Tab-separated table of C-alpha atoms in Angstrom:
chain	number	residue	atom	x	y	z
A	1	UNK	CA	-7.214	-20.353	23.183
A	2	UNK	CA	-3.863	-18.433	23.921
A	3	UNK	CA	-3.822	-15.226	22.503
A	4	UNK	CA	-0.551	-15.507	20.594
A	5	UNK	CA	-1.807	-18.976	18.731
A	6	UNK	CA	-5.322	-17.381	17.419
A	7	UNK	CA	-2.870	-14.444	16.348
A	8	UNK	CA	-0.448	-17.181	14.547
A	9	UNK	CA	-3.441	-19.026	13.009
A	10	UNK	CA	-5.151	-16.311	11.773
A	11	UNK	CA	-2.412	-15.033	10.185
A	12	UNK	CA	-1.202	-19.128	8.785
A	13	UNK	CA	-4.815	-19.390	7.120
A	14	UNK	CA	-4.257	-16.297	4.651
A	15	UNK	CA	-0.658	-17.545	3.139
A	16	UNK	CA	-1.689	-19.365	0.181
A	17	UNK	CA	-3.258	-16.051	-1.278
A	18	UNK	CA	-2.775	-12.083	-1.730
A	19	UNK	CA	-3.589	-9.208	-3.622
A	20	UNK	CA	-1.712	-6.819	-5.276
A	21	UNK	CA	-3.673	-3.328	-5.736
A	22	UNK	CA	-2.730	-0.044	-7.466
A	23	UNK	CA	-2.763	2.918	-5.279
A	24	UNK	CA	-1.149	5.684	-6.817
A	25	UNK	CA	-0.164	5.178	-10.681
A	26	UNK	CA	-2.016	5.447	-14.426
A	27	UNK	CA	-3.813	2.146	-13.369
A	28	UNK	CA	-4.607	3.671	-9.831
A	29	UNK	CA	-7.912	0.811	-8.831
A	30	UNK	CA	-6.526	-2.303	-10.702
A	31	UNK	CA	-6.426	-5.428	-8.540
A	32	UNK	CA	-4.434	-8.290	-9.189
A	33	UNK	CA	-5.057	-11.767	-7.147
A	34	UNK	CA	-1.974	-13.714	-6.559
A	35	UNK	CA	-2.509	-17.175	-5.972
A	36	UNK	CA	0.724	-18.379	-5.382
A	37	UNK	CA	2.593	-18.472	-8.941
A	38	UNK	CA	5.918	-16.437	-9.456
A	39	UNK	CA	4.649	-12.908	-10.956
A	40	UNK	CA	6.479	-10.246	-12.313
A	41	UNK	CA	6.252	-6.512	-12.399
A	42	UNK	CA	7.803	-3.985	-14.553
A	43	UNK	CA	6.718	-2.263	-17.908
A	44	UNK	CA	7.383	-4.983	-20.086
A	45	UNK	CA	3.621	-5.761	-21.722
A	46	UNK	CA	3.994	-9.414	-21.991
A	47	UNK	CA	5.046	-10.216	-18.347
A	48	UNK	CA	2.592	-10.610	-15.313
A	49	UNK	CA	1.486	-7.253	-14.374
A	50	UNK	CA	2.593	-4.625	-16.771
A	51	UNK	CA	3.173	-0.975	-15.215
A	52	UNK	CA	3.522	2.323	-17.319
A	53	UNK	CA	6.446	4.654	-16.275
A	54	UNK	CA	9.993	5.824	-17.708
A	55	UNK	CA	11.479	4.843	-14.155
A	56	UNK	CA	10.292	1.105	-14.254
A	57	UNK	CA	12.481	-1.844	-15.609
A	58	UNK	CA	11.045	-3.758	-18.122
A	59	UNK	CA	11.274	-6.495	-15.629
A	60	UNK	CA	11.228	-4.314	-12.169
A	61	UNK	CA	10.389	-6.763	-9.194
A	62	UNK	CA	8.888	-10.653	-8.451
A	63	UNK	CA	6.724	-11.764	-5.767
A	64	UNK	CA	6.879	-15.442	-5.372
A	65	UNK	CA	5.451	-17.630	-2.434
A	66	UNK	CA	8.330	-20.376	-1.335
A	67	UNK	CA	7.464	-22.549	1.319
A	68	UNK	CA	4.340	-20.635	3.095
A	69	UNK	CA	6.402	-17.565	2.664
A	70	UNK	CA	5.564	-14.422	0.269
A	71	UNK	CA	8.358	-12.148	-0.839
A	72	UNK	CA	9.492	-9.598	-3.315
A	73	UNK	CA	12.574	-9.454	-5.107
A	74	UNK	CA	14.419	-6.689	-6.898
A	75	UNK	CA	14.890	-8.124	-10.776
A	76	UNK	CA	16.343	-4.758	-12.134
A	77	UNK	CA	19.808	-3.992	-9.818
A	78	UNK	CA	17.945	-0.278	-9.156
A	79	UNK	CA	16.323	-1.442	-6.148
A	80	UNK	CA	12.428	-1.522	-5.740
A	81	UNK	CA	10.998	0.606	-2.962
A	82	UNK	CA	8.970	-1.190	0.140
A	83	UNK	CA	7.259	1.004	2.175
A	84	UNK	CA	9.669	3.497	0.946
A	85	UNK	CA	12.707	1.221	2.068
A	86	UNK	CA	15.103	0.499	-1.091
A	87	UNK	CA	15.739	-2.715	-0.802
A	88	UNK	CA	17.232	-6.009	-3.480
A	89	UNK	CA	14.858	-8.473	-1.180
A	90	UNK	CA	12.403	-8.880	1.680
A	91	UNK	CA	9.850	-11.057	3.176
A	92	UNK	CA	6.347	-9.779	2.920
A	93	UNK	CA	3.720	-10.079	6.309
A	94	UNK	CA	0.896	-8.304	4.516
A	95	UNK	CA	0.031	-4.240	4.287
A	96	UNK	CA	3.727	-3.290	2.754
A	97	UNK	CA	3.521	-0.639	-0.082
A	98	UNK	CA	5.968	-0.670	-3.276
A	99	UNK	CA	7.221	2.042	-5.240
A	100	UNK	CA	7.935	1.473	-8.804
A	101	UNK	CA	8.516	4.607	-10.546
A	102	UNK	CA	5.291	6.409	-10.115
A	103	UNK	CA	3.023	3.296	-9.136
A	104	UNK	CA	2.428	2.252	-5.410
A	105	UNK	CA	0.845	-0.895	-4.963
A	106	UNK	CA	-0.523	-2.295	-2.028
A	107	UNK	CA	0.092	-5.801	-0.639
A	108	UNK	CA	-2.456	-7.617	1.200
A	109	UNK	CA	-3.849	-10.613	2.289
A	110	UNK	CA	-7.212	-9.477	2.319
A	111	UNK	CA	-9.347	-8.758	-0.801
A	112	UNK	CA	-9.772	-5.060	-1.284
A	113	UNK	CA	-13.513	-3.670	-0.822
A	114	UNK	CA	-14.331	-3.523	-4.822
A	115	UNK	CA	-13.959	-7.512	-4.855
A	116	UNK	CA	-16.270	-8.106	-1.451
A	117	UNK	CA	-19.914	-8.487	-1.207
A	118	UNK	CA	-20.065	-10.483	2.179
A	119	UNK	CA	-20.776	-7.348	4.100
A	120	UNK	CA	-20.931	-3.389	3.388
A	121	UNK	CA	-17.648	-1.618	2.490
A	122	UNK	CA	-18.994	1.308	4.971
A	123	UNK	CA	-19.586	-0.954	8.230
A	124	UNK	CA	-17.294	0.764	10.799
A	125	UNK	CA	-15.771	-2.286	12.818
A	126	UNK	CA	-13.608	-0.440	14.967
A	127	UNK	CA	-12.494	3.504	15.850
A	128	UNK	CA	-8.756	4.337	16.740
A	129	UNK	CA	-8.746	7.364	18.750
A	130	UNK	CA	-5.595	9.681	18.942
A	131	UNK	CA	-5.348	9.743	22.464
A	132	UNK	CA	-1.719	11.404	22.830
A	133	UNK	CA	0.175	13.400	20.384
A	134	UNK	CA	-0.859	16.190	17.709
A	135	UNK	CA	-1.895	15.282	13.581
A	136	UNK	CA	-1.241	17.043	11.033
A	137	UNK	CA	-4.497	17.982	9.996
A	138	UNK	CA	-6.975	18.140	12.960
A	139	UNK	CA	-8.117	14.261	12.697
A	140	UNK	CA	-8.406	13.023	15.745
A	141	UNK	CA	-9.831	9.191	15.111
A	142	UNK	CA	-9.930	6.645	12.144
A	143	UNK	CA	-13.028	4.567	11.588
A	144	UNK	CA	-11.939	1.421	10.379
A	145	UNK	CA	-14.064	-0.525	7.845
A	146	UNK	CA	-13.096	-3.209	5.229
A	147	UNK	CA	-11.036	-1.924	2.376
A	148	UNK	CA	-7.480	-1.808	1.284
A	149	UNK	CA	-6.511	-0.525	5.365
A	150	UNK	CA	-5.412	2.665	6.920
A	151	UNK	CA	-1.701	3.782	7.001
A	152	UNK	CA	-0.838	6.087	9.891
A	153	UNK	CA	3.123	7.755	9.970
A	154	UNK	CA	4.517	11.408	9.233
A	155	UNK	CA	3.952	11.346	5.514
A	156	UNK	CA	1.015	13.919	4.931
A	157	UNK	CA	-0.393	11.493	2.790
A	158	UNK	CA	-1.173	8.989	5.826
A	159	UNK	CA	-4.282	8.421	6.888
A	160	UNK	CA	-3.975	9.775	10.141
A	161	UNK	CA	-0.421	12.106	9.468
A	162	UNK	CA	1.156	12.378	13.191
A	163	UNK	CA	3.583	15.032	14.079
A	164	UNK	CA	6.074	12.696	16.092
A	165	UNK	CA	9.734	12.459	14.611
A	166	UNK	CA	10.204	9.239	16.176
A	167	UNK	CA	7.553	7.728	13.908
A	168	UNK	CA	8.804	6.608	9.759
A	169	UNK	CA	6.756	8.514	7.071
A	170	UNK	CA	5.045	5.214	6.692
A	171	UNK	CA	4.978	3.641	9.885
A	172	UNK	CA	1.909	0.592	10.388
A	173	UNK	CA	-1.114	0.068	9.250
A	174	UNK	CA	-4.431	-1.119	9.843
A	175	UNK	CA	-6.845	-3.260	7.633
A	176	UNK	CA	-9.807	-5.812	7.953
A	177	UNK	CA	-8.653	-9.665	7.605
A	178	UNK	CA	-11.510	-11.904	7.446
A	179	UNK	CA	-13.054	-10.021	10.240
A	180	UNK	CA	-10.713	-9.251	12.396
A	181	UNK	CA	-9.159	-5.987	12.838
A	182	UNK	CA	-5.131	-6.148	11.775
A	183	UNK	CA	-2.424	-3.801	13.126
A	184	UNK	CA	0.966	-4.403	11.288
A	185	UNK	CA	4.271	-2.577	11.224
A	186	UNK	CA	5.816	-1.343	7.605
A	187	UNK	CA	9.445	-1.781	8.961
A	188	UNK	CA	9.386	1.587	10.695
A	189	UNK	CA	12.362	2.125	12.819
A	190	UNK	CA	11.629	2.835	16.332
A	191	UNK	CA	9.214	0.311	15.769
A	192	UNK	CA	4.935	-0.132	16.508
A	193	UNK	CA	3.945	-1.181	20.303
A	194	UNK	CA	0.546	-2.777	21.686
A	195	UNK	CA	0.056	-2.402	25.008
A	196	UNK	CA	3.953	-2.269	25.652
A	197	UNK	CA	5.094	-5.059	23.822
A	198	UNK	CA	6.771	-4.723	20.549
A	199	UNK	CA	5.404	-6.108	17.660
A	200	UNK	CA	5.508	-6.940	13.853
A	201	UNK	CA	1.593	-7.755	13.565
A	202	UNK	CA	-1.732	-9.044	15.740
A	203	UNK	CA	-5.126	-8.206	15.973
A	204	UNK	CA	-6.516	-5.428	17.738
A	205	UNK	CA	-9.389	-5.834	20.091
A	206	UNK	CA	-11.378	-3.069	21.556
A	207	UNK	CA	-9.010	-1.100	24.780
A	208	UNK	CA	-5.905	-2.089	22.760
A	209	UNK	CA	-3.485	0.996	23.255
A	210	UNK	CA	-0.752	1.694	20.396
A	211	UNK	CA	1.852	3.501	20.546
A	212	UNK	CA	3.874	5.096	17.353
A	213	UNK	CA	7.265	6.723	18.844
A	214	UNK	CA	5.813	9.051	21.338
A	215	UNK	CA	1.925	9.065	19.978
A	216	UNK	CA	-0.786	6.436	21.582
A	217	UNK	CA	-3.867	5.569	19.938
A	218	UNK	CA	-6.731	4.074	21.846
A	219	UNK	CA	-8.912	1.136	20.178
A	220	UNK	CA	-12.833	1.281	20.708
A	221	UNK	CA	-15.425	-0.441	20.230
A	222	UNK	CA	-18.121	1.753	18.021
C-alpha cells in the first residue's frame, strides 16, 4: 500500500473520537472522551468541562467536530493558548496542548494509558535516540510506550528539552495511535522534518531520522 495512503487512513479512522486530558491544573489526571458533540470549557460549573482558575472565562473555549474535522474555538475574546500559540481559532490534528489559565490539557486521538487494558502501559514500542545536538539535561533517548505521548522542544519541561534555538518551546510530539508510533508537529515554526521532507504528521517506523531545527533524532527498533 503507498506509504502516504496507510498514513491518511490511519489518521481518517480516529476522527469521529478524542480525548481531552488534564496535564497541569487542580484536576491534573481527569480525562474527558469527546465523541463528537460541541463541548465547552471554562469555569462555569454547569457547562461541559468545568476548570478552576481566576484567569479562565466562565465560558473559555469549544471544541466541536464539523464535517470530519476537530477544532477549538476561542468563546471569551482573551484568546485561548494552543501549544502556547494565542490564537481566536484553529484546526486540531491530534497531540496540541491548551492553556487556560493554569490548566493544560492535552488533545488526542488516542485514549490515554489510565483508560487502556489491551496491552501494558510500560511496553517500550520504539526508542528515539538523540543522535545530533545537546539536551538540556543529559537525556540522550526517549522510550516510547502508550500513554498521553512525549513532547520534545526548548521548554525545560519537554520530554526530551533540546538546546537548539531554531526549535519552538513546544515543538512535536510523539504518542502511540492504535499501535502505531505517531510523530506530529505543534505548529512550531521552522517546522518538524522526516527524513527530509517536511511534515505536519505520519508514523514513524524504525531508521526514521527527525530533525527539529538543527537536532536529528534517530528511530530504533528496541
Amino acid at each position: 500500500m503507498n506509504e502516504e495512503i496507510r498514513i491518511t487512513e490511519a489518521v481518517t479512522s480516529l476522527r469521529d473520537r478524542a480525548y481531552l486530558t488534564i496535564i497541569n491544573g487542580p484536576r491534573k489526571g481527569a480525562v474527558f472522551p469527546l465523541a463528537g458533540e460541541p463541548v465547552v470549557l471554562g469555569s462555569d460549573a454547569e457547562i461541559s468541562i468545568s476548570l478552576p482558575g481566576s484567569k479562565v472565562a466562565s465560558r473559555h473555549a469549544g471544541i466541536r467536530l464539523l464535517e470530519g474535522v476537530w477544532e477549538i474555538q476561542d468563546l471569551s475574546g482573551s484568546k485561548v493558548f494552543v501549544n502556547d500559540i494565542p490564537t481566536t481559532h484553529r484546526t486540531l490534528g491530534g497531540g496540541e496542548i491548551f492553556r487556560l489559565g493554569e490548566n493544560e490539557l492535552h488533545f488526542s486521538f488516542e485514549p490515554p494509558t489510565s483508560m487502556k487494558t489491551a496491552e501494558p502501559a510500560d511496553r517500550i514500542v520504539m526508542a528515539i535516540d538523540l543522535e545530533r545536538g545537546e539536551s538540556n539535561d543529559q537525556i540522550q533517548h526517549l522510550n516510547i510506550i502508550s500513554g498521553p505521548g512525549f513532547l520534545i522542544g526548548r521548554s525545560p519541561d519537554n520530554d526530551l528539552s533540546i538546546k537548539d534555538p531554531r526549535a519552538s518551546r513546544r515543538h512535536c510530539r510523539i504518542e502511540v495511535v492504535e499501535g502505531e508510533v505517531m510523530i506530529t508537529d505543534l505548529g512550531s515554526l521552522n517546522g518538524t522534518h522526516l527524513d527530509g521532507n517536511l511534515i505536519q504528521q505520519a508514523i514513524l517506523r524504525p531508521g526514521d531520522l527527525i530533525a527539529v531545527g538543527k537536532t536529528t533524532l534517530r528511530c530504533r527498533r528496541t
